[in-house]
Amino acid sequence: MEKILELLIRENVLNEEKLQLFIDKYGADKVSIVNLIKVRLINIEQMEKVLVKELRLQSIKLGELESISGIDTVALLKLQAEELNIKYIEIRDIEIDYKLIKRLPLKQLVRYNALPLYVNDNQVTVAFENPSDFEAKGAIERFFHGKIMEVVLAKPDIIRQTLKQLDIEEKVELFSEDIKHDLTEGGVETENKESPAVVKLIELILESAIEKGVSDIHIEATEHYCLVRYRLDGMLQEHIRMEQAIFSPLSSRMKLLSNLDIAEKRKPQDGRFTKIIHGNVYDFRVSTLPTLFGESIVMRILDKSKAMVKLEDAGMNEISYKKFLKGIHTPYGIVLVTGPTGSGKTTTLYGALNEIKNVKDKTITVEDPVEYQMEGIQQVQINQNADLGFPEALRSILRQDPDKIMIGEIRDQETLRIAIQAALTGHLVLSTLHTNSAVSAIGRMLDMGIESYLISGALVAIQGQRLVRKICQNCKVEASLSKNLYNDIKAFVSEDAKFYEGKGCAICNDSGYIGREMISEVLTVSDTLATMIANGATKDELEVQAGKEGFVSMFKDGIQKALMGKTTVEEIMRVARS
């Protein structure tokens, strides 16, 4: 951003003195291209001419401009194409002739970042990142043997993404052929005889997943195929499709990596392994499950660098953050984080541990499994084979004179009862519970057989949370809601409320979303609420009293984030509407 502002000042598109007056009046944090255009300190046409000139000179890259709100990179490309007297093409809007691409060496296409698109009669249309590169045009044209080559301009990142996916598909095809050859030569499912192609295929799958930023890898056997699917921002998408015969050696290699029994295909198994990818250490938590046509293998990717997340960066709204912070700084009691699987509960707990860990206190965790290793605290790994479950571990932990205890998950009455007893005897206990909301956690504990007076005496605070997809800031536009959708939320918004959505672009892979954001609610158990819990108040009665005490529901928090342009109303309705 600073580089672009300096460029605009140097080219007299932006007046430096007026920019300083803007900063003095509104603050440096309000400096953005969008705001400077609004107050007419920047003329859009002048800015675009300067940026196109710099793109042509290659002093700036289009990728540097993609993430800057207020700069329309498509408009810049169209202007650049107009100056070069060529067409601009949106690759995602056309049907690419992949047979045409396969006639050319992929290495050459990657080298020049060029993508053949289609053939019309005697003319081949090829998209280039840099249409002014005569060497690139000459090298690609030689492959078409006298056909006329039409040069067009397209988004460089779309060209790169398409070529990257083609490269992956080409490698998968090559590795698959090698694996099938090895299978016919005598099998690859033993520890002593292992196909190098299987190793390379798994490395390709893992590296591709890390580059895309996925949370889980699903390798599945179906009747006719072996599928690899990635979960990105909470949504599954197919990435690789291979022949069914590939699954068996692939699953055997995964089991060897995870120290699982490769011969056991009738029972579920759990394991893990660690791998260094692109210089970073990643843990992969592996689960296998027998299915009709083989097994389902799921790998949860644990990035160790994310273990040190700060609580203030977790994404809570200000009210929830202050309430939760107050809760975890109490000397004793139980603080719960609730939500479904994949809602970021563990990340919140680690953030809380980072916040409260102190050399003066003894902090012990009991987890299944230990997801991230943290300095300054003692972490216990559950081991059912050694009869070390949550209850057994907790009983032993209490004899270790702890001040603070973190329980990875409360799954049964015995664990919950010990946790509450620990909270009542002067320990701070942090844990998670699978419930739909903060208030419903109280009913869940009662259903688990815990007396209401124990719950009321031990509970300090309960946080409910979900993860919603964030609108891609590069393609964010104002959106209008359908009548039905507006009627569902009109009690929470004003009549002139504005909403936003992502129209889809190269950065977000045309989904309109990129990344995820937390929506949350925190119920602080006041004296009044504690008395109501002890007296057996209903969920509705507790919600009414919580509302009087300033409780902000998760749904309301989500609508506020939609109004702020962070997410969409549709996403809030999908995730948080009960």
XYZ file of C-alpha atoms in Angstrom:
578
model
C 0.000 0.000 0.000
C 2.820 2.428 0.934
C 4.592 1.685 -2.348
C 1.432 2.526 -4.338
C 0.848 5.760 -2.394
C 4.468 6.826 -3.000
C 4.023 6.069 -6.715
C 0.801 8.131 -6.919
C 2.474 11.055 -5.123
C 5.510 10.853 -7.454
C 3.248 10.851 -10.541
C 1.209 13.828 -9.203
C -1.981 11.755 -8.922
C -2.028 12.317 -5.148
C -1.024 15.552 -3.415
C 1.236 14.828 -0.429
C 0.132 17.918 1.531
C -3.547 17.050 1.106
C -2.810 13.476 2.141
C -1.233 14.770 5.364
C -4.300 16.925 6.041
C -6.448 13.792 5.571
C -4.285 11.884 8.075
C -4.446 14.758 10.600
C -8.249 14.853 10.347
C -9.170 11.157 10.126
C -6.078 9.262 11.329
C -3.479 7.140 9.506
C -5.607 3.981 9.891
C -8.248 5.505 7.590
C -5.825 5.908 4.692
C -7.028 3.640 1.892
C -7.520 3.994 -1.865
C -11.304 3.727 -1.349
C -11.386 6.577 1.190
C -9.014 8.777 -0.823
C -11.251 8.340 -3.878
C -14.330 9.199 -1.766
C -12.853 12.528 -0.618
C -11.650 13.170 -4.202
C -7.953 13.200 -3.376
C -7.449 10.574 -6.103
C -8.918 10.612 -9.605
C -9.650 7.006 -10.679
C -8.810 7.542 -14.376
C -5.468 9.206 -13.596
C -4.595 6.460 -11.108
C -5.419 3.687 -13.598
C -3.272 5.268 -16.344
C -0.287 5.445 -13.988
C -0.768 1.874 -12.759
C -1.098 0.504 -16.311
C 2.147 2.259 -17.281
C 3.934 0.727 -14.286
C 2.494 -2.718 -15.076
C 3.777 -2.406 -18.640
C 7.240 -1.433 -17.329
C 6.921 -4.303 -14.807
C 7.954 -2.045 -11.921
C 4.872 -3.363 -10.121
C 3.093 -6.711 -10.372
C -0.646 -7.171 -10.664
C -0.516 -9.423 -7.580
C 0.610 -6.421 -5.500
C -2.619 -4.622 -6.449
C -5.073 -7.551 -6.078
C -5.479 -7.168 -2.314
C -5.825 -3.362 -2.314
C -9.489 -2.424 -2.060
C -10.411 0.380 -4.463
C -8.131 -0.790 -7.283
C -10.050 -2.686 -9.968
C -7.424 -4.997 -11.463
C -9.793 -6.174 -14.203
C -10.254 -2.558 -15.322
C -6.457 -2.170 -15.389
C -6.041 -5.282 -17.528
C -8.752 -4.148 -19.953
C -7.068 -0.760 -20.246
C -3.700 -2.433 -20.795
C -5.205 -4.681 -23.497
C -6.775 -1.655 -25.185
C -3.392 0.090 -25.317
C -1.812 -3.036 -26.847
C -4.719 -3.376 -29.291
C -5.511 -6.924 -28.129
C -8.440 -8.566 -26.330
C -8.786 -9.167 -22.608
C -10.299 -12.577 -21.794
C -11.780 -13.790 -18.498
C -10.511 -17.378 -18.521
C -13.170 -18.645 -16.101
C -15.909 -17.572 -18.518
C -14.706 -19.720 -21.430
C -14.336 -23.427 -22.108
C -10.637 -24.262 -22.321
C -9.521 -26.852 -24.880
C -7.325 -29.055 -22.674
C -6.403 -31.315 -25.607
C -4.787 -28.263 -27.194
C -2.739 -27.581 -24.061
C -1.466 -31.170 -23.930
C 0.134 -30.705 -27.358
C 2.643 -28.312 -25.775
C 5.345 -29.000 -23.130
C 3.967 -27.844 -19.765
C 7.418 -26.595 -18.708
C 7.447 -24.139 -21.609
C 3.971 -22.853 -20.739
C 4.989 -22.411 -17.087
C 8.229 -20.686 -18.095
C 6.403 -18.048 -20.142
C 3.163 -18.111 -18.107
C 1.161 -18.697 -21.280
C -2.064 -20.672 -21.657
C -3.503 -21.878 -24.992
C -7.288 -21.498 -24.783
C -8.988 -22.708 -27.964
C -8.739 -23.130 -31.751
C -11.075 -21.479 -34.277
C -10.444 -22.623 -37.854
C -6.838 -21.623 -38.530
C -6.434 -19.393 -35.465
C -5.148 -20.394 -31.998
C -5.970 -18.101 -29.067
C -3.281 -17.961 -26.366
C -3.433 -15.960 -23.116
C -0.174 -14.389 -21.943
C 0.769 -12.740 -18.679
C 3.038 -10.385 -20.621
C 1.874 -9.951 -24.237
C 4.881 -7.668 -24.858
C 7.348 -10.536 -24.331
C 8.453 -11.290 -27.916
C 10.587 -14.256 -26.826
C 7.562 -15.901 -25.155
C 5.304 -15.303 -28.173
C 7.906 -16.671 -30.579
C 8.572 -19.778 -28.468
C 4.874 -20.679 -28.133
C 3.977 -19.868 -31.750
C 6.506 -22.447 -33.040
C 4.384 -25.276 -31.614
C 1.377 -24.457 -33.806
C 3.016 -25.145 -37.194
C 1.876 -22.215 -39.290
C -1.447 -21.496 -37.552
C -2.177 -17.853 -36.783
C -1.709 -17.130 -33.071
C -4.065 -14.609 -31.495
C -2.433 -13.109 -28.403
C -4.818 -12.113 -25.600
C -4.346 -10.763 -22.081
C -5.678 -12.578 -19.019
C -5.219 -12.503 -15.252
C -1.722 -13.825 -14.480
C -2.803 -15.632 -11.310
C -5.595 -17.477 -13.172
C -3.076 -18.586 -15.809
C -0.705 -19.764 -13.045
C -3.479 -21.567 -11.122
C -4.636 -23.370 -14.262
C -1.096 -24.416 -15.173
C -0.428 -25.505 -11.567
C -3.542 -27.710 -11.569
C -2.531 -29.172 -14.958
C 0.933 -29.875 -13.540
C -0.606 -31.701 -10.562
C -2.889 -33.721 -12.838
C 0.053 -34.629 -15.101
C 2.141 -35.783 -12.124
C -0.794 -37.741 -10.640
C -1.261 -39.507 -13.974
C 2.460 -40.327 -14.139
C 2.619 -41.572 -10.529
C -0.565 -43.610 -11.015
C 0.918 -45.407 -14.016
C 4.083 -46.196 -12.027
C 2.020 -47.482 -9.081
C -0.067 -49.737 -11.353
C 3.131 -51.072 -12.917
C 4.545 -51.842 -9.464
C 1.299 -53.588 -8.494
C 1.552 -55.927 -11.463
C 5.192 -56.617 -10.538
C 4.244 -57.996 -7.119
C 2.500 -55.457 -4.865
C 3.602 -52.456 -2.849
C 1.737 -52.979 0.410
C 4.576 -54.290 2.518
C 6.997 -52.285 4.607
C 10.018 -53.770 2.883
C 8.838 -53.170 -0.678
C 7.499 -49.705 -1.300
C 6.854 -47.878 -4.565
C 8.683 -44.530 -4.879
C 5.674 -43.305 -6.886
C 3.373 -43.743 -3.855
C 5.757 -41.646 -1.725
C 5.869 -38.929 -4.403
C 2.066 -38.979 -4.786
C 1.536 -38.471 -1.051
C 4.104 -35.655 -0.979
C 2.266 -34.006 -3.881
C -1.094 -34.293 -2.058
C 0.330 -32.873 1.202
C 2.231 -30.007 -0.447
C -0.756 -29.026 -2.576
C -3.005 -29.013 0.519
C -0.585 -26.809 2.476
C -0.255 -24.353 -0.441
C -4.038 -24.050 -0.673
C -4.397 -23.580 3.102
C -6.823 -26.465 3.667
C -7.740 -27.792 7.119
C -8.448 -31.450 6.250
C -7.520 -33.926 3.510
C -10.041 -36.671 2.676
C -8.822 -39.733 0.754
C -11.792 -41.938 -0.106
C -12.399 -45.236 -1.900
C -15.534 -45.327 -4.056
C -16.809 -48.055 -6.390
C -14.847 -46.776 -9.390
C -12.429 -44.114 -8.112
C -9.966 -43.045 -5.461
C -10.907 -39.461 -4.561
C -8.851 -36.799 -2.820
C -10.919 -33.950 -1.425
C -9.809 -30.857 0.485
C -11.766 -28.937 3.125
C -11.142 -25.244 2.555
C -12.894 -22.613 4.686
C -15.196 -25.333 5.981
C -16.277 -26.567 2.532
C -15.165 -29.796 0.815
C -14.026 -29.674 -2.804
C -12.736 -32.444 -5.055
C -9.069 -32.025 -5.936
C -7.835 -35.283 -7.488
C -9.652 -38.265 -9.036
C -7.678 -41.465 -9.665
C -8.372 -45.081 -10.535
C -9.719 -47.211 -7.680
C -6.633 -49.479 -7.824
C -4.467 -46.602 -6.524
C -6.286 -46.471 -3.186
C -4.822 -49.642 -1.624
C -1.097 -48.739 -1.947
C -1.915 -45.127 -1.086
C -3.726 -46.103 2.125
C -0.965 -48.559 3.066
C 1.656 -45.820 2.783
C -0.506 -43.441 4.860
C -0.813 -46.105 7.570
C 2.950 -46.696 7.604
C 3.538 -42.957 7.995
C 1.066 -42.847 10.898
C 2.368 -46.008 12.642
C -0.893 -47.870 12.011
C -1.447 -51.548 11.205
C -1.479 -51.782 7.384
C -3.082 -55.242 7.507
C -6.048 -54.045 9.603
C -8.792 -52.882 7.257
C -11.868 -53.892 9.243
C -11.454 -51.597 12.263
C -11.075 -47.805 12.572
C -7.583 -46.624 13.480
C -6.079 -43.314 14.630
C -2.526 -42.085 14.292
C -0.391 -39.084 13.438
C 2.852 -38.054 11.774
C 4.964 -34.922 11.448
C 6.360 -33.547 8.207
C 8.374 -30.495 7.197
C 6.811 -28.803 4.160
C 8.253 -25.613 2.638
C 10.384 -25.126 5.761
C 7.466 -25.293 8.239
C 6.633 -28.148 10.626
C 3.139 -29.639 10.272
C 1.421 -32.337 12.290
C -1.052 -34.573 10.464
C -3.672 -36.295 12.614
C -4.864 -39.384 10.727
C -8.128 -41.306 11.080
C -9.146 -44.394 9.067
C -12.660 -45.825 8.819
C -13.757 -49.010 6.977
C -16.330 -48.271 4.248
C -18.181 -50.247 1.599
C -15.489 -49.989 -1.080
C -12.354 -49.745 1.065
C -11.560 -47.156 3.695
C -12.000 -43.448 4.312
C -8.799 -41.711 5.410
C -9.024 -38.219 6.869
C -6.009 -36.103 7.792
C -6.405 -33.019 9.975
C -3.578 -30.564 9.286
C -2.183 -28.948 12.436
C 0.071 -25.974 11.759
C 2.357 -25.617 14.789
C 2.902 -21.928 14.041
C -0.792 -21.292 14.807
C -0.489 -22.632 18.338
C 0.718 -19.279 19.631
C -2.428 -17.446 18.568
C -3.223 -14.430 20.713
C -6.671 -14.368 22.229
C -7.296 -10.855 20.918
C -6.611 -12.142 17.390
C -9.117 -15.009 17.655
C -11.888 -12.848 16.149
C -14.254 -12.236 19.081
C -16.306 -9.058 19.190
C -15.257 -6.543 21.839
C -18.052 -7.413 24.300
C -17.390 -11.173 24.097
C -13.631 -10.654 24.349
C -13.882 -8.617 27.556
C -16.310 -11.090 29.161
C -14.211 -14.117 28.210
C -11.000 -12.411 29.356
C -12.585 -11.659 32.735
C -13.757 -15.288 32.992
C -10.337 -16.876 32.369
C -8.652 -14.516 34.833
C -10.834 -15.656 37.749
C -8.857 -17.643 40.361
C -11.135 -20.692 40.256
C -14.209 -22.062 38.533
C -14.964 -23.642 35.163
C -14.924 -21.803 31.828
C -16.416 -23.664 28.858
C -16.059 -23.139 25.107
C -18.932 -24.685 23.138
C -19.700 -25.317 19.491
C -19.766 -28.061 16.849
C -16.715 -29.876 15.482
C -14.512 -27.547 13.443
C -15.712 -24.329 15.080
C -12.291 -23.335 16.428
C -12.838 -24.352 20.068
C -9.330 -25.790 20.506
C -7.761 -22.671 18.984
C -9.692 -20.526 21.481
C -8.531 -22.727 24.377
C -4.889 -22.430 23.307
C -5.355 -18.685 22.987
C -6.740 -18.641 26.544
C -3.754 -20.684 27.798
C -1.352 -18.248 26.118
C -3.147 -15.421 27.889
C -3.135 -16.879 31.408
C 0.038 -18.997 31.587
C 2.390 -17.750 34.253
C 5.653 -19.047 35.737
C 4.086 -18.701 39.197
C 1.299 -21.159 38.324
C 1.287 -24.854 37.535
C -0.769 -25.388 34.364
C -1.572 -28.917 33.144
C -3.578 -29.981 30.109
C -5.150 -33.335 29.302
C -5.845 -33.782 25.595
C -6.768 -36.416 23.039
C -4.536 -35.903 21.172
C -2.102 -33.112 22.145
C -2.550 -30.874 19.084
C 0.086 -28.214 19.754
C 3.063 -28.317 22.083
C 3.374 -25.265 24.303
C 6.258 -24.155 26.511
C 5.643 -23.476 30.186
C 2.786 -25.949 30.638
C 2.575 -29.707 31.226
C 0.595 -31.583 28.573
C -0.836 -35.070 29.067
C -1.736 -37.300 26.114
C -4.730 -39.626 26.578
C -3.835 -43.273 26.000
C -6.800 -45.657 26.179
C -4.549 -48.686 25.599
C -2.753 -47.850 28.835
C -6.048 -47.170 30.675
C -5.303 -43.456 30.728
C -8.610 -41.836 29.825
C -9.827 -38.342 30.741
C -11.130 -39.348 34.225
C -7.948 -41.265 35.133
C -5.710 -38.459 33.874
C -7.730 -35.820 35.737
C -7.519 -37.692 39.037
C -3.740 -37.924 38.671
C -3.472 -34.264 37.636
C -5.263 -33.136 40.810
C -2.532 -34.843 42.854
C 0.082 -32.756 40.983
C -0.924 -29.537 42.812
C -2.078 -27.647 39.677
C -3.455 -24.101 39.616
C -4.991 -24.263 36.135
C -6.267 -27.252 34.190
C -7.261 -27.505 30.541
C -9.363 -30.491 29.463
C -9.426 -30.990 25.707
C -13.060 -32.135 25.680
C -15.675 -33.166 28.225
C -17.276 -36.309 26.822
C -18.921 -38.046 29.779
C -20.408 -37.551 33.227
C -17.340 -38.811 35.080
C -15.005 -36.303 33.410
C -17.514 -33.461 33.944
C -18.013 -34.327 37.622
C -14.261 -34.371 38.322
C -13.853 -31.071 36.415
C -16.599 -29.406 38.472
C -15.161 -30.757 41.726
C -11.760 -29.372 40.723
C -13.355 -25.995 39.962
C -15.119 -25.971 43.354
C -11.900 -26.778 45.199
C -9.910 -23.787 43.985
C -8.732 -24.660 40.465
C -9.412 -22.811 37.219
C -10.671 -25.345 34.664
C -10.916 -24.658 30.928
C -12.661 -27.113 28.624
C -14.923 -27.635 25.603
C -18.410 -29.079 25.266
C -20.413 -29.956 22.144
C -23.577 -27.826 22.342
C -25.334 -25.429 19.968
C -25.166 -22.340 22.188
C -23.769 -21.009 25.462
C -27.069 -21.273 27.371
C -27.828 -24.798 26.112
C -24.548 -25.981 27.718
C -26.266 -25.739 31.106
C -29.053 -28.090 29.993
C -26.446 -30.436 28.518
C -24.634 -30.676 31.863
C -27.918 -31.384 33.642
C -28.678 -34.114 31.068
C -25.279 -35.639 31.861
C -26.460 -36.153 35.438
C -24.764 -33.269 37.271
C -26.769 -31.643 40.078
C -27.909 -28.079 39.381
C -26.384 -26.673 42.593
C -22.921 -27.976 41.580
C -23.223 -26.399 38.125
C -24.320 -23.046 39.540
C -21.441 -23.032 42.035
C -18.701 -23.974 39.565
C -19.614 -22.162 36.313
C -17.868 -18.869 35.624
C -18.524 -18.292 31.904
C -19.535 -20.139 28.747
C -18.505 -19.113 25.252
C -20.434 -20.338 22.201
C -18.753 -19.932 18.829
C -18.901 -20.728 15.118
C -16.687 -20.014 12.125
C -18.211 -18.191 9.140
C -16.577 -17.578 5.776
C -15.295 -14.041 5.205
C -16.154 -12.018 2.118
C -13.243 -11.684 -0.285
C -12.231 -8.022 0.068
C -10.921 -7.919 -3.501
C -14.322 -8.548 -5.106
C -16.645 -7.245 -2.367
C -19.717 -5.436 -3.700
C -22.918 -4.158 -2.150
C -25.696 -6.758 -2.194
C -29.465 -6.705 -1.963
C -31.283 -9.273 0.150
C -34.304 -11.287 -0.922
C -37.574 -10.380 0.769
C -37.669 -13.626 2.759
C -34.091 -13.214 3.943
C -34.678 -9.604 4.968
C -37.820 -10.602 6.911
C -35.738 -13.139 8.850
C -33.316 -10.481 10.099
C -35.297 -7.213 10.054
C -35.613 -7.250 13.863
C -31.814 -6.927 14.073
C -31.173 -4.231 11.428
C -32.297 -0.747 10.439
C -34.282 -0.071 7.257
C -31.336 1.588 5.493
C -28.859 -1.185 6.384
C -26.313 -2.106 3.719
C -25.098 -5.634 3.051
C -22.257 -7.026 0.996
C -21.160 -10.121 -0.918
C -18.204 -11.307 -2.965
C -18.931 -11.457 -6.687
C -16.068 -13.957 -7.206
C -12.537 -13.352 -8.456
C -9.183 -15.055 -8.976
C -8.076 -14.540 -5.386
C -11.087 -16.353 -3.873
C -11.329 -18.947 -6.667
C -14.679 -17.448 -7.718
C -16.316 -18.406 -4.389
C -16.744 -14.838 -3.098
C -15.196 -15.925 0.201
C -11.663 -16.218 1.524
C -10.705 -17.164 5.070
C -12.967 -17.533 8.096
C -14.094 -15.315 10.945
C -15.368 -16.207 14.398
C -18.839 -15.255 15.595
C -19.372 -15.743 19.303
C -21.451 -15.225 22.416
C -20.282 -15.254 26.029
C -22.586 -15.986 28.944
C -21.127 -14.725 32.214
C -22.749 -16.545 35.135
C -23.817 -13.757 37.498
C -25.161 -14.328 41.025
C -28.712 -14.006 39.678
C -28.107 -16.559 36.920
C -26.352 -18.908 39.372
C -29.396 -18.795 41.661
C -31.727 -19.440 38.712
C -29.616 -22.439 37.593
C -29.658 -23.873 41.127
C -33.448 -23.468 41.236
C -33.918 -25.302 37.924
C -34.795 -22.363 35.630
C -35.650 -23.210 32.017
C -33.462 -22.315 29.027
C -35.904 -19.554 27.989
C -35.877 -18.028 31.495
C -32.079 -18.065 31.542
C -31.942 -16.394 28.093
C -34.323 -13.621 29.194
C -32.219 -12.872 32.292
C -28.978 -13.040 30.281
C -30.461 -10.514 27.824
C -31.195 -8.150 30.718
C -27.545 -8.452 31.748
C -26.265 -7.493 28.280
C -25.855 -10.926 26.657
C -25.298 -10.626 22.875
C -26.290 -13.760 20.976
C -24.084 -15.405 18.354
C -26.699 -14.698 15.674
C -26.768 -10.994 16.550
C -22.965 -10.892 16.519
C -23.062 -12.500 13.060
C -25.530 -9.936 11.712
C -23.297 -7.150 13.038
C -20.333 -8.646 11.178
C -22.472 -8.863 8.029
C -23.311 -5.151 8.419
C -19.584 -4.424 8.784
C -18.975 -6.161 5.447
C -16.978 -9.044 6.934
C -19.401 -11.813 5.929
C -22.772 -12.333 4.242
C -26.226 -12.725 5.743
C -26.584 -16.036 3.857
C -23.477 -17.336 5.616
C -24.813 -16.298 9.035
C -28.142 -18.010 8.312
C -26.305 -21.161 7.206
C -24.079 -21.367 10.259
C -25.803 -19.702 13.200
C -29.574 -19.769 12.717
C -31.044 -22.181 15.275
